[in-house]
Amino acid sequence: MTFPARIDLADATTFPTRRVEAWKYTDLRKLLRETPPVSPVAAVAPGGPFLALGGDELAFVNGRCAAAPQIVAEGDQTVRLRFVSTGEGTGHQADCTIEVRPGASLLLLESYEGQAGGYVSNAALDIMLGDDARLTRVILTDEPDTAISLARADVRLGAGAGFTQTTLTSGARLQRQETHVAHPGAGASVRVDSVYVLGDARHADLTTTVVHTGPDGVTSQLTKGVVRDTARGVFQGQIVVREGADGTDARMGHHALILSDRGEVDAKPELEIYADDVQCAHGNTIGSLDENALFYARSRGIPEDVARAMLTEAFLAEVTDRIEREDVRDLCRAWLAEQMA
């Protein structure tokens, strides 16, 4: 069954059900049967979780942007891209184009901020990297447990380009972050990492595809997650190596902890290889905390709840430790510590 790549909140026929394979674990139609009322016009003051890191700000409030809805990076630039929802029980969608010119470098600090409840948010990003361009994209979500939040990024790389992405999410009633990368090979590199920390009845879906179409490309992917209570985490990662993409080096790993009897993690890592002379691997583990490590910590006088938080944070920190820029890495570590509190 085919289905439109882009969901349109004004057209309920585009809302997928579980019968669509790519949405098997995230049943949008179950929660969203009709088009929501349109969110009102609103404004917010500059800010967001990345304010202390500086840079220019581009804000979409209830899907609307006061400036041109695009980012064009030349030289070395930092931009805070905010998607803010303030419409109670309403729906909105936003489109943003991002271009990193050849040889340029962009640090994109992207946040999804819910300041109301029961909203539906749908964001689409079209990202283009020129030859030898660099984009570091860090995504942080802070949305209520009544929200439905959808975001899709389509990324195209030039020769020798570098794309690095780290997503940190605490989920929502239903949340889906999609990333689709067209990888040309040609010395380009991709790293797509994620952390999800879910509690209560929250749901987070991290879906990615990376398609290698030319030789000598590199992809590295690491996702780690923790679910508690009745939360549900979904990981769908696909790496495709087309015919002729010889010399591809692609690695994918997903590892999760379930810390309750009713929590759920659905993982679907996939490799499709149609080329020779490649190095590709994927791994997937789902389990609980190491009881031996927990016993050791408690035997040293550490209270059980503190020991569990320490071990869980250490498990997840492998992802944030891969962030190269120190100030961004520190902010993400602080977010992890806050989730463990």
mmCIF file of C-alpha atoms in Angstrom:
data_model
loop_
_atom_site.group_PDB
_atom_site.id
_atom_site.type_symbol
_atom_site.label_atom_id
_atom_site.label_comp_id
_atom_site.label_asym_id
_atom_site.label_seq_id
_atom_site.Cartn_x
_atom_site.Cartn_y
_atom_site.Cartn_z
ATOM 1 C CA MET A 1 0.000 0.000 0.000
ATOM 2 C CA THR A 2 1.448 3.333 -1.013
ATOM 3 C CA PHE A 3 0.929 6.483 0.991
ATOM 4 C CA PRO A 4 1.763 10.186 0.609
ATOM 5 C CA ALA A 5 5.130 11.138 2.096
ATOM 6 C CA ARG A 6 3.681 14.354 3.519
ATOM 7 C CA ILE A 7 0.748 14.439 5.901
ATOM 8 C CA ASP A 8 -1.610 17.361 5.338
ATOM 9 C CA LEU A 9 -3.594 18.370 8.424
ATOM 10 C CA ALA A 10 -6.217 19.901 6.142
ATOM 11 C CA ASP A 11 -6.848 16.531 4.457
ATOM 12 C CA ALA A 12 -7.835 13.658 6.745
ATOM 13 C CA THR A 13 -7.331 11.135 3.937
ATOM 14 C CA THR A 14 -3.564 11.609 4.364
ATOM 15 C CA PHE A 15 -3.624 10.439 7.993
ATOM 16 C CA PRO A 16 -2.037 6.960 8.004
ATOM 17 C CA THR A 17 -3.216 3.944 9.967
ATOM 18 C CA ARG A 18 -1.275 0.912 11.176
ATOM 19 C CA ARG A 19 -2.014 -0.788 7.840
ATOM 20 C CA VAL A 20 0.651 1.458 6.316
ATOM 21 C CA GLU A 21 3.888 -0.447 6.976
ATOM 22 C CA ALA A 22 5.929 2.653 7.826
ATOM 23 C CA TRP A 23 3.301 3.580 10.454
ATOM 24 C CA LYS A 24 2.770 0.085 11.835
ATOM 25 C CA TYR A 25 3.815 1.062 15.363
ATOM 26 C CA THR A 26 2.418 4.611 15.346
ATOM 27 C CA ASP A 27 -1.295 4.673 14.633
ATOM 28 C CA LEU A 28 -1.997 8.316 13.870
ATOM 29 C CA ARG A 29 -5.517 7.721 12.579
ATOM 30 C CA LYS A 30 -6.531 6.180 15.900
ATOM 31 C CA LEU A 31 -5.918 9.517 17.627
ATOM 32 C CA LEU A 32 -6.583 11.914 14.760
ATOM 33 C CA ARG A 33 -9.673 11.106 12.724
ATOM 34 C CA GLU A 34 -10.673 14.580 11.599
ATOM 35 C CA THR A 35 -8.849 17.728 10.564
ATOM 36 C CA PRO A 36 -8.169 19.873 13.649
ATOM 37 C CA PRO A 37 -9.237 23.520 13.941
ATOM 38 C CA VAL A 38 -6.572 25.883 12.634
ATOM 39 C CA SER A 39 -4.285 27.302 15.309
ATOM 40 C CA PRO A 40 -4.540 31.051 15.946
ATOM 41 C CA VAL A 41 -1.918 33.643 15.119
ATOM 42 C CA ALA A 42 0.423 34.122 18.068
ATOM 43 C CA ALA A 43 3.863 35.443 18.990
ATOM 44 C CA VAL A 44 6.513 34.462 21.520
ATOM 45 C CA ALA A 45 9.542 36.240 22.935
ATOM 46 C CA PRO A 46 12.998 35.100 21.828
ATOM 47 C CA GLY A 47 14.283 32.190 23.894
ATOM 48 C CA GLY A 48 13.983 28.441 23.883
ATOM 49 C CA PRO A 49 16.236 25.759 25.380
ATOM 50 C CA PHE A 50 19.265 26.765 23.285
ATOM 51 C CA LEU A 51 19.179 30.508 24.042
ATOM 52 C CA ALA A 52 22.418 30.437 26.031
ATOM 53 C CA LEU A 53 24.312 29.083 23.010
ATOM 54 C CA GLY A 54 23.684 32.247 21.014
ATOM 55 C CA GLY A 55 23.186 32.464 17.268
ATOM 56 C CA ASP A 56 20.344 33.834 15.192
ATOM 57 C CA GLU A 57 16.767 32.767 15.887
ATOM 58 C CA LEU A 58 14.067 31.674 13.456
ATOM 59 C CA ALA A 59 10.767 30.889 15.185
ATOM 60 C CA PHE A 60 7.611 29.252 13.881
ATOM 61 C CA VAL A 61 4.692 29.914 16.224
ATOM 62 C CA ASN A 62 1.620 27.801 15.522
ATOM 63 C CA GLY A 63 3.114 27.056 12.124
ATOM 64 C CA ARG A 64 3.694 30.672 11.139
ATOM 65 C CA CYS A 65 6.974 32.497 10.770
ATOM 66 C CA ALA A 66 7.306 36.293 10.923
ATOM 67 C CA ALA A 67 10.400 36.167 8.693
ATOM 68 C CA ALA A 68 11.121 34.253 5.505
ATOM 69 C CA PRO A 69 10.732 30.528 6.341
ATOM 70 C CA GLN A 70 14.218 29.624 5.234
ATOM 71 C CA ILE A 71 17.829 29.486 6.363
ATOM 72 C CA VAL A 72 20.729 30.042 3.978
ATOM 73 C CA ALA A 73 24.105 29.440 5.619
ATOM 74 C CA GLU A 74 27.316 30.904 4.285
ATOM 75 C CA GLY A 75 30.572 30.816 6.193
ATOM 76 C CA ASP A 76 30.263 29.586 9.800
ATOM 77 C CA GLN A 77 26.810 30.156 11.300
ATOM 78 C CA THR A 78 24.609 29.163 14.275
ATOM 79 C CA VAL A 79 20.804 29.275 14.060
ATOM 80 C CA ARG A 80 18.219 28.439 16.716
ATOM 81 C CA LEU A 81 15.173 27.030 14.915
ATOM 82 C CA ARG A 82 12.107 26.965 17.154
ATOM 83 C CA PHE A 83 8.747 25.305 16.538
ATOM 84 C CA VAL A 84 6.448 26.647 19.260
ATOM 85 C CA SER A 85 2.843 25.517 19.787
ATOM 86 C CA THR A 86 0.475 27.725 21.799
ATOM 87 C CA GLY A 87 -2.944 26.775 20.367
ATOM 88 C CA GLU A 88 -4.992 24.676 22.770
ATOM 89 C CA GLY A 89 -6.757 21.852 20.914
ATOM 90 C CA THR A 90 -5.833 23.190 17.464
ATOM 91 C CA GLY A 91 -3.588 22.146 14.575
ATOM 92 C CA HIS A 92 -0.886 23.766 12.477
ATOM 93 C CA GLN A 93 1.867 22.888 10.046
ATOM 94 C CA ALA A 94 5.106 24.557 9.051
ATOM 95 C CA ASP A 95 7.507 24.314 6.123
ATOM 96 C CA CYS A 96 11.140 25.374 6.369
ATOM 97 C CA THR A 97 13.914 25.268 3.779
ATOM 98 C CA ILE A 98 17.536 25.058 4.890
ATOM 99 C CA GLU A 99 20.474 25.454 2.532
ATOM 100 C CA VAL A 100 24.119 25.169 3.532
ATOM 101 C CA ARG A 101 26.204 26.588 0.722
ATOM 102 C CA PRO A 102 29.312 24.760 -0.567
ATOM 103 C CA GLY A 103 32.096 24.858 1.999
ATOM 104 C CA ALA A 104 29.887 26.513 4.642
ATOM 105 C CA SER A 105 29.174 25.260 8.169
ATOM 106 C CA LEU A 106 25.875 25.479 10.091
ATOM 107 C CA LEU A 107 25.055 24.570 13.685
ATOM 108 C CA LEU A 108 21.280 24.131 13.720
ATOM 109 C CA LEU A 109 19.762 24.064 17.222
ATOM 110 C CA GLU A 110 16.191 22.905 16.710
ATOM 111 C CA SER A 111 13.535 22.802 19.418
ATOM 112 C CA TYR A 112 9.912 21.697 19.628
ATOM 113 C CA GLU A 113 8.203 23.589 22.433
ATOM 114 C CA GLY A 114 4.655 22.991 23.636
ATOM 115 C CA GLN A 115 3.039 25.861 25.535
ATOM 116 C CA ALA A 116 -0.505 24.505 25.325
ATOM 117 C CA GLY A 117 -2.231 21.129 25.371
ATOM 118 C CA GLY A 118 -4.016 18.918 22.889
ATOM 119 C CA TYR A 119 -2.501 20.493 19.788
ATOM 120 C CA VAL A 120 -1.420 18.835 16.546
ATOM 121 C CA SER A 121 1.865 20.050 15.046
ATOM 122 C CA ASN A 122 3.226 19.017 11.658
ATOM 123 C CA ALA A 123 6.614 20.327 10.511
ATOM 124 C CA ALA A 124 8.466 19.641 7.265
ATOM 125 C CA LEU A 125 12.098 20.557 6.620
ATOM 126 C CA ASP A 126 13.832 20.482 3.236
ATOM 127 C CA ILE A 127 17.594 20.460 3.871
ATOM 128 C CA MET A 128 20.265 20.819 1.186
ATOM 129 C CA LEU A 129 24.029 20.644 1.742
ATOM 130 C CA GLY A 130 26.401 21.813 -0.970
ATOM 131 C CA ASP A 131 29.734 20.186 -1.743
ATOM 132 C CA ASP A 132 32.022 20.051 1.313
ATOM 133 C CA ALA A 133 29.357 21.748 3.461
ATOM 134 C CA ARG A 134 28.874 20.854 7.148
ATOM 135 C CA LEU A 135 25.618 20.713 9.104
ATOM 136 C CA THR A 136 25.335 19.786 12.781
ATOM 137 C CA ARG A 137 21.656 19.453 13.716
ATOM 138 C CA VAL A 138 20.659 19.049 17.369
ATOM 139 C CA ILE A 139 16.964 18.466 18.127
ATOM 140 C CA LEU A 140 15.417 18.863 21.569
ATOM 141 C CA THR A 141 11.723 18.321 22.297
ATOM 142 C CA ASP A 142 9.666 19.572 25.223
ATOM 143 C CA GLU A 143 6.027 18.804 24.525
ATOM 144 C CA PRO A 144 3.060 17.912 26.749
ATOM 145 C CA ASP A 145 1.620 14.434 27.077
ATOM 146 C CA THR A 146 -1.572 15.570 25.320
ATOM 147 C CA ALA A 147 0.115 16.716 22.090
ATOM 148 C CA ILE A 148 0.451 15.070 18.696
ATOM 149 C CA SER A 149 3.704 16.164 17.080
ATOM 150 C CA LEU A 150 4.993 15.182 13.639
ATOM 151 C CA ALA A 151 8.206 16.312 11.980
ATOM 152 C CA ARG A 152 9.872 15.176 8.777
ATOM 153 C CA ALA A 153 13.251 16.246 7.386
ATOM 154 C CA ASP A 154 14.397 15.405 3.869
ATOM 155 C CA VAL A 155 18.168 15.844 3.567
ATOM 156 C CA ARG A 156 20.242 15.940 0.371
ATOM 157 C CA LEU A 157 24.038 15.962 0.490
ATOM 158 C CA GLY A 158 26.635 17.183 -1.977
ATOM 159 C CA ALA A 159 29.998 15.509 -2.540
ATOM 160 C CA GLY A 160 32.241 15.584 0.519
ATOM 161 C CA ALA A 161 29.478 17.025 2.720
ATOM 162 C CA GLY A 162 29.079 16.137 6.401
ATOM 163 C CA PHE A 163 25.702 15.804 8.140
ATOM 164 C CA THR A 164 25.509 15.136 11.883
ATOM 165 C CA GLN A 165 22.247 14.895 13.796
ATOM 166 C CA THR A 166 21.417 14.244 17.452
ATOM 167 C CA THR A 167 17.797 14.001 18.630
ATOM 168 C CA LEU A 168 16.788 14.075 22.295
ATOM 169 C CA THR A 169 13.139 13.484 23.056
ATOM 170 C CA SER A 170 10.824 12.849 25.978
ATOM 171 C CA GLY A 171 7.890 12.061 23.683
ATOM 172 C CA ALA A 172 4.294 13.260 23.690
ATOM 173 C CA ARG A 173 0.881 11.635 23.392
ATOM 174 C CA LEU A 174 2.114 10.700 19.921
ATOM 175 C CA GLN A 175 5.358 12.044 18.557
ATOM 176 C CA ARG A 176 7.222 11.108 15.385
ATOM 177 C CA GLN A 177 10.555 12.480 14.214
ATOM 178 C CA GLU A 178 11.455 11.358 10.677
ATOM 179 C CA THR A 179 14.760 11.893 8.884
ATOM 180 C CA HIS A 180 15.342 10.807 5.288
ATOM 181 C CA VAL A 181 18.829 11.250 3.840
ATOM 182 C CA ALA A 182 19.859 11.021 0.171
ATOM 183 C CA HIS A 183 23.536 10.044 0.457
ATOM 184 C CA PRO A 184 25.627 10.508 -2.703
ATOM 185 C CA GLY A 185 28.708 8.666 -1.439
ATOM 186 C CA ALA A 186 31.546 10.702 -2.935
ATOM 187 C CA GLY A 187 33.314 11.098 0.396
ATOM 188 C CA ALA A 188 30.232 12.426 2.194
ATOM 189 C CA SER A 189 29.537 11.337 5.787
ATOM 190 C CA VAL A 190 26.371 11.011 7.861
ATOM 191 C CA ARG A 191 25.868 10.476 11.581
ATOM 192 C CA VAL A 192 22.310 10.155 12.876
ATOM 193 C CA ASP A 193 21.995 9.665 16.653
ATOM 194 C CA SER A 194 19.036 9.720 19.038
ATOM 195 C CA VAL A 195 18.072 9.431 22.687
ATOM 196 C CA TYR A 196 14.532 8.855 23.944
ATOM 197 C CA VAL A 197 13.509 8.944 27.611
ATOM 198 C CA LEU A 198 9.821 8.150 28.020
ATOM 199 C CA GLY A 199 7.533 7.902 31.027
ATOM 200 C CA ASP A 200 3.814 7.750 31.822
ATOM 201 C CA ALA A 201 1.914 6.923 28.603
ATOM 202 C CA ARG A 202 4.144 8.903 26.238
ATOM 203 C CA HIS A 203 4.975 7.722 22.732
ATOM 204 C CA ALA A 204 8.013 8.591 20.603
ATOM 205 C CA ASP A 205 8.738 7.278 17.105
ATOM 206 C CA LEU A 206 12.198 7.790 15.585
ATOM 207 C CA THR A 207 12.145 6.804 11.926
ATOM 208 C CA THR A 208 15.139 7.222 9.610
ATOM 209 C CA THR A 209 16.235 6.200 6.132
ATOM 210 C CA VAL A 210 19.645 6.726 4.582
ATOM 211 C CA VAL A 211 19.992 5.795 0.914
ATOM 212 C CA HIS A 212 23.539 5.469 -0.491
ATOM 213 C CA THR A 213 23.522 6.021 -4.232
ATOM 214 C CA GLY A 214 27.256 6.412 -4.948
ATOM 215 C CA PRO A 215 30.578 4.894 -3.848
ATOM 216 C CA ASP A 216 32.722 5.736 -0.812
ATOM 217 C CA GLY A 217 30.120 7.045 1.608
ATOM 218 C CA VAL A 218 29.998 6.665 5.401
ATOM 219 C CA THR A 219 26.986 6.390 7.715
ATOM 220 C CA SER A 220 27.020 5.906 11.488
ATOM 221 C CA GLN A 221 23.849 5.644 13.563
ATOM 222 C CA LEU A 222 23.381 5.124 17.305
ATOM 223 C CA THR A 223 20.029 5.264 19.104
ATOM 224 C CA LYS A 224 19.490 4.579 22.792
ATOM 225 C CA GLY A 225 16.274 4.753 24.768
ATOM 226 C CA VAL A 226 14.584 4.169 28.097
ATOM 227 C CA VAL A 227 10.884 3.571 28.725
ATOM 228 C CA ARG A 228 9.033 3.535 32.026
ATOM 229 C CA ASP A 229 5.395 3.092 33.104
ATOM 230 C CA THR A 230 3.233 2.409 30.005
ATOM 231 C CA ALA A 231 5.361 4.453 27.591
ATOM 232 C CA ARG A 232 6.174 3.210 24.103
ATOM 233 C CA GLY A 233 9.337 3.817 22.104
ATOM 234 C CA VAL A 234 9.596 3.104 18.391
ATOM 235 C CA PHE A 235 12.792 2.910 16.360
ATOM 236 C CA GLN A 236 12.707 2.312 12.611
ATOM 237 C CA GLY A 237 16.078 2.678 10.929
ATOM 238 C CA GLN A 238 16.797 1.740 7.338
ATOM 239 C CA ILE A 239 20.068 1.980 5.433
ATOM 240 C CA VAL A 240 19.931 1.207 1.720
ATOM 241 C CA VAL A 241 23.073 0.680 -0.374
ATOM 242 C CA ARG A 242 22.177 0.958 -4.052
ATOM 243 C CA GLU A 243 23.917 -0.839 -6.877
ATOM 244 C CA GLY A 244 27.189 0.929 -7.646
ATOM 245 C CA ALA A 245 27.632 2.318 -4.111
ATOM 246 C CA ASP A 246 30.788 0.261 -3.582
ATOM 247 C CA GLY A 247 33.040 1.142 -0.672
ATOM 248 C CA THR A 248 30.124 2.134 1.552
ATOM 249 C CA ASP A 249 30.747 1.924 5.294
ATOM 250 C CA ALA A 250 27.430 1.901 7.181
ATOM 251 C CA ARG A 251 26.827 1.029 10.842
ATOM 252 C CA MET A 252 23.585 1.130 12.840
ATOM 253 C CA GLY A 253 22.874 0.364 16.477
ATOM 254 C CA HIS A 254 19.740 0.576 18.616
ATOM 255 C CA HIS A 255 19.755 -0.283 22.331
ATOM 256 C CA ALA A 256 16.925 0.213 24.817
ATOM 257 C CA LEU A 257 16.053 -0.373 28.455
ATOM 258 C CA ILE A 258 12.530 -1.209 29.617
ATOM 259 C CA LEU A 259 12.187 -0.226 33.274
ATOM 260 C CA SER A 260 8.595 -1.318 33.895
ATOM 261 C CA ASP A 261 6.357 -4.321 33.278
ATOM 262 C CA ARG A 262 4.056 -2.460 30.883
ATOM 263 C CA GLY A 263 6.550 -0.394 28.904
ATOM 264 C CA GLU A 264 7.078 -1.253 25.231
ATOM 265 C CA VAL A 265 9.827 -0.818 22.664
ATOM 266 C CA ASP A 266 9.361 -1.686 18.989
ATOM 267 C CA ALA A 267 12.553 -1.763 16.941
ATOM 268 C CA LYS A 268 12.968 -2.396 13.242
ATOM 269 C CA PRO A 269 16.578 -1.934 12.033
ATOM 270 C CA GLU A 270 17.050 -2.756 8.339
ATOM 271 C CA LEU A 271 19.942 -3.039 5.899
ATOM 272 C CA GLU A 272 19.332 -3.398 2.160
ATOM 273 C CA ILE A 273 22.553 -3.973 0.231
ATOM 274 C CA TYR A 274 22.752 -4.173 -3.559
ATOM 275 C CA ALA A 275 26.489 -3.441 -3.957
ATOM 276 C CA ASP A 276 29.716 -5.363 -3.467
ATOM 277 C CA ASP A 277 32.792 -4.443 -1.428
ATOM 278 C CA VAL A 278 30.876 -2.789 1.416
ATOM 279 C CA GLN A 279 31.181 -2.814 5.197
ATOM 280 C CA CYS A 280 27.728 -2.763 6.768
ATOM 281 C CA ALA A 281 26.419 -3.930 10.136
ATOM 282 C CA HIS A 282 23.530 -3.357 12.490
ATOM 283 C CA GLY A 283 22.750 -4.332 16.072
ATOM 284 C CA ASN A 284 19.693 -4.208 18.300
ATOM 285 C CA THR A 285 19.272 -4.996 22.018
ATOM 286 C CA ILE A 286 16.365 -4.507 24.405
ATOM 287 C CA GLY A 287 16.630 -5.397 28.068
ATOM 288 C CA SER A 288 16.682 -4.123 31.629
ATOM 289 C CA LEU A 289 19.298 -2.630 33.922
ATOM 290 C CA ASP A 290 22.295 -4.795 34.778
ATOM 291 C CA GLU A 291 21.419 -6.261 38.172
ATOM 292 C CA ASN A 292 25.080 -6.949 38.950
ATOM 293 C CA ALA A 293 25.982 -3.303 38.382
ATOM 294 C CA LEU A 294 22.995 -2.247 40.477
ATOM 295 C CA PHE A 295 24.037 -4.590 43.305
ATOM 296 C CA TYR A 296 27.599 -3.258 43.179
ATOM 297 C CA ALA A 297 26.406 0.342 43.447
ATOM 298 C CA ARG A 298 24.081 -0.463 46.356
ATOM 299 C CA SER A 299 26.849 -2.368 48.136
ATOM 300 C CA ARG A 300 28.840 0.884 48.086
ATOM 301 C CA GLY A 301 26.083 2.638 49.993
ATOM 302 C CA ILE A 302 24.309 4.286 47.059
ATOM 303 C CA PRO A 303 20.492 4.304 47.494
ATOM 304 C CA GLU A 304 18.677 2.135 44.953
ATOM 305 C CA ASP A 305 16.796 4.980 43.223
ATOM 306 C CA VAL A 306 20.004 7.001 42.894
ATOM 307 C CA ALA A 307 21.894 3.963 41.580
ATOM 308 C CA ARG A 308 19.215 3.271 38.986
ATOM 309 C CA ALA A 309 19.316 6.880 37.800
ATOM 310 C CA MET A 310 23.118 6.842 37.604
ATOM 311 C CA LEU A 311 23.244 3.619 35.599
ATOM 312 C CA THR A 312 20.473 4.753 33.255
ATOM 313 C CA GLU A 313 22.111 8.106 32.605
ATOM 314 C CA ALA A 314 25.457 6.415 31.937
ATOM 315 C CA PHE A 315 23.758 4.077 29.470
ATOM 316 C CA LEU A 316 22.265 6.980 27.511
ATOM 317 C CA ALA A 317 25.310 9.261 27.728
ATOM 318 C CA GLU A 318 27.129 7.311 25.019
ATOM 319 C CA VAL A 319 24.981 9.178 22.512
ATOM 320 C CA THR A 320 25.469 12.678 23.897
ATOM 321 C CA ASP A 321 29.198 12.044 24.281
ATOM 322 C CA ARG A 322 29.412 11.816 20.486
ATOM 323 C CA ILE A 323 28.467 15.510 20.170
ATOM 324 C CA GLU A 324 31.687 17.272 19.216
ATOM 325 C CA ARG A 325 30.995 20.822 20.351
ATOM 326 C CA GLU A 326 31.540 21.087 24.100
ATOM 327 C CA ASP A 327 28.878 23.674 24.992
ATOM 328 C CA VAL A 328 26.211 21.789 23.054
ATOM 329 C CA ARG A 329 27.326 18.513 24.618
ATOM 330 C CA ASP A 330 27.107 20.000 28.118
ATOM 331 C CA LEU A 331 23.581 21.287 27.497
ATOM 332 C CA CYS A 332 22.476 17.873 26.271
ATOM 333 C CA ARG A 333 24.073 16.169 29.271
ATOM 334 C CA ALA A 334 22.137 18.553 31.529
ATOM 335 C CA TRP A 335 18.928 17.566 29.732
ATOM 336 C CA LEU A 336 19.706 13.903 30.386
ATOM 337 C CA ALA A 337 20.349 14.565 34.055
ATOM 338 C CA GLU A 338 17.026 16.411 34.294
ATOM 339 C CA GLN A 339 15.176 13.421 32.805
ATOM 340 C CA MET A 340 16.718 11.164 35.432
ATOM 341 C CA ALA A 341 15.756 13.409 38.348
#
